Coordinates of C-alpha atoms in Angstrom, one line a residue:
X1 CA 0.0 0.0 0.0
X2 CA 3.1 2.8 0.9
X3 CA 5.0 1.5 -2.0
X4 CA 2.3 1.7 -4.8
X5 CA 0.8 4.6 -6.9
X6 CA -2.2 5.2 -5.3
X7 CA -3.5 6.8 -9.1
X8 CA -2.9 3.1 -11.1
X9 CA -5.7 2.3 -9.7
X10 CA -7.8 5.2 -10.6
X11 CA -6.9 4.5 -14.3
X12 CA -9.6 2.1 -14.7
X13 CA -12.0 4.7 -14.2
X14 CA -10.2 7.8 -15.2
X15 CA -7.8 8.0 -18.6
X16 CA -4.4 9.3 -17.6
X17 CA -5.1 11.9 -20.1
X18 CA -8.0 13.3 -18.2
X19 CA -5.8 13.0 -14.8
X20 CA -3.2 15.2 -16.5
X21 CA -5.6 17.6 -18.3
X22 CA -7.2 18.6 -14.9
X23 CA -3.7 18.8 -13.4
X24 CA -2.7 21.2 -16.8
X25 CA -5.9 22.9 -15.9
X26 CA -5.6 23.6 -12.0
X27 CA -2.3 25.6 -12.7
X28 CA -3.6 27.0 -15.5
X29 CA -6.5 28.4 -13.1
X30 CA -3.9 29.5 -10.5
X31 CA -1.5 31.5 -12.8
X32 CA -5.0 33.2 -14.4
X33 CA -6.2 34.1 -11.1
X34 CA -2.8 35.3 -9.3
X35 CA -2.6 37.6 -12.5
X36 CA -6.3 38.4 -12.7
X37 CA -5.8 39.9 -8.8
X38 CA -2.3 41.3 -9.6
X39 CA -4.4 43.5 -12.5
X40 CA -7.6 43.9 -11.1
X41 CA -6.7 45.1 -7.3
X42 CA -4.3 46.7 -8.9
X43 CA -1.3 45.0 -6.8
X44 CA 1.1 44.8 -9.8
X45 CA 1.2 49.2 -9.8
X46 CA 1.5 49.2 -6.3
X47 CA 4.6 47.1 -6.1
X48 CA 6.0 49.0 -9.0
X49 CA 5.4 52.1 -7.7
X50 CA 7.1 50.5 -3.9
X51 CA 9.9 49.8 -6.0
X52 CA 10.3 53.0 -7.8
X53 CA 10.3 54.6 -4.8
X54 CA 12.9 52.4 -2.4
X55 CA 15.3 53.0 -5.6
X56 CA 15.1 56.6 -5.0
X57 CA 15.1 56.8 -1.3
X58 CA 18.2 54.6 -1.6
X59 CA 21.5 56.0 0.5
X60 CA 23.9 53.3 -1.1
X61 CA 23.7 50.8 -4.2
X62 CA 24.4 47.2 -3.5
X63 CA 26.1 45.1 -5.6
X64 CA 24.9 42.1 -7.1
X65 CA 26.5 39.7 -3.9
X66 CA 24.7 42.0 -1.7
X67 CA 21.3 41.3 -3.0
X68 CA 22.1 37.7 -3.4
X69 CA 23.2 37.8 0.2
X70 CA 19.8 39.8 1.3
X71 CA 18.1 37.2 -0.7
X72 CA 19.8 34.0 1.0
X73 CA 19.5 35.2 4.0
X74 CA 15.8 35.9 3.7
X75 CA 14.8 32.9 2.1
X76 CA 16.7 30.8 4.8
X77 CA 15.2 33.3 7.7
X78 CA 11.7 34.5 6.9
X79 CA 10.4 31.9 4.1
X80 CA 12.0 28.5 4.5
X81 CA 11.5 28.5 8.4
X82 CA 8.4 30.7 8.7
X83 CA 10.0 33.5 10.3
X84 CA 7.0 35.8 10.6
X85 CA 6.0 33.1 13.5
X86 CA 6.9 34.0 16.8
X87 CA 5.2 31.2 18.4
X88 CA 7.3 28.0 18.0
X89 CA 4.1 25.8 17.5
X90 CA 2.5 27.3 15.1
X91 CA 6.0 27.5 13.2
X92 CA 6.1 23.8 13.4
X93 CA 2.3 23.4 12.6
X94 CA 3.1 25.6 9.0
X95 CA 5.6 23.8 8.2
X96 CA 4.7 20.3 8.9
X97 CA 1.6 21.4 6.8
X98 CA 3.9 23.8 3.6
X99 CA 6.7 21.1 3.8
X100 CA 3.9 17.9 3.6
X101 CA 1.6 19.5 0.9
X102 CA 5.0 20.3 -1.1
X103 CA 6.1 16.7 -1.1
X104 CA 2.2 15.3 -1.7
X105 CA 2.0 17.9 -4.5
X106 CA 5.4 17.3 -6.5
X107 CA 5.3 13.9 -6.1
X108 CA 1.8 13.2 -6.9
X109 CA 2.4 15.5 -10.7
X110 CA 5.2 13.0 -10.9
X111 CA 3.4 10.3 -10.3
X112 CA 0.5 11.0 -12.9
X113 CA 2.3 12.3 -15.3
X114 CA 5.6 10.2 -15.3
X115 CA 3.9 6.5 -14.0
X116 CA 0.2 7.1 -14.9
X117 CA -0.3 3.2 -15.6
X118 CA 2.5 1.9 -13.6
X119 CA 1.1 0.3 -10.1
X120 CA 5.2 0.2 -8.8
X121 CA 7.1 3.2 -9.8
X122 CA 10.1 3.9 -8.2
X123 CA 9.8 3.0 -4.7
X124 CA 10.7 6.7 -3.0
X125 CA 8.1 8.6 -5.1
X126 CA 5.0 6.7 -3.1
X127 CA 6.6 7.1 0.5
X128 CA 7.8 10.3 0.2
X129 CA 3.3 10.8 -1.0
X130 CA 2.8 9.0 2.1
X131 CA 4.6 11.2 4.2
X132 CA 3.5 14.6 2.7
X133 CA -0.3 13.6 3.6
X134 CA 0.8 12.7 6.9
X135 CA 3.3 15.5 7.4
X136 CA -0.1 17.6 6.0
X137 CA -2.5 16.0 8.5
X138 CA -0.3 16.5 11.7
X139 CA 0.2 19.7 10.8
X140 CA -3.2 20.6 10.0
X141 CA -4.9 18.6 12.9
X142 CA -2.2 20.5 15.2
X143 CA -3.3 23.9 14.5
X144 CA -6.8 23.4 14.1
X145 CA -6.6 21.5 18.0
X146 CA -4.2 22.7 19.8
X147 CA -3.7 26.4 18.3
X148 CA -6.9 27.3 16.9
X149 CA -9.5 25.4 19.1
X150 CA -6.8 26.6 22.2
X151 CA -9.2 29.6 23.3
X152 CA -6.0 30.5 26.6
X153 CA -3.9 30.7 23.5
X154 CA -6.2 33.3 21.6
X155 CA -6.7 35.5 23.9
X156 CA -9.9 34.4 26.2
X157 CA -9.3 32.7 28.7
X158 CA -12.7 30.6 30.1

């Protein structure tokens, strides 16, 4: 059961075709609506005009390592880690939840679209499915019990 391709089953009701035209689809839908909000909140001038304007209130200009260095160090800091969490729970609970929907995501697009038909694919790709929809469901089920539900941690205490 871990070490199959939990879609070669769906095959028999499903063509692979159709798995992978809704898959083409669902990103499809997500780059037309992040650009549909970029225009039509008018989010794309915004950030253009942001930009404009740290340029000119600049003091110094960096160099290219500088930015790259900036850019490391807030991707390692802020996004890989969830930095903007101050509250080491719900840092875990994100991640367990980004980190496990990642893995179920990537490796299920590999799975349809690279093994459609193929109930034993290499052995990795269905664990590492496995353990994003658990790594998903712990963090999910953790902030929705023990963060959310938690009413001393919202605020209101009985």
């Amino acid at each position: 059961m871990f070490t199959t391709n939990p879609f070669a089953p769906l095959t028999v009701f499903v063509s692979p075709d159709v798995m992978q035209g809704y898959i083409v689809l669902m990103v499809l839908a997500v780059v037309v609506g992040t650009v549909f909000d970029l225009l039509h909140e008018k989010k794309l001038r915004f950030f253009l005009q942001e930009r404009q304007r740290a340029k000119a209130a600049a003091k110094q200009l960096l160099s290219a390592a500088d930015k790259a260095a900036i850019a490391a160090r807030t991707l390692v800091n802020d996004i890989a880690t969830f930095g903007e969490f101050c509250n080491r729970q719900r840092r875990i609970s994100h991640c367990l939840m980004f980190y496990g929907f990642v893995s179920y995501l990537v490796t299920s697009v590999v799975m349809v679209f690279g093994y459609p038909t193929d109930a034993r694919p290499p052995v990795v790709l269905p664990i590492l499915w496995n353990i994003g929809v658990l790594m998903t469901l712990v963090g999910g089920y953790w902030f929705f019990f023990f963060l959310r539900v938690n009413v001393v941690h919202d605020g209101h205490p009985p």
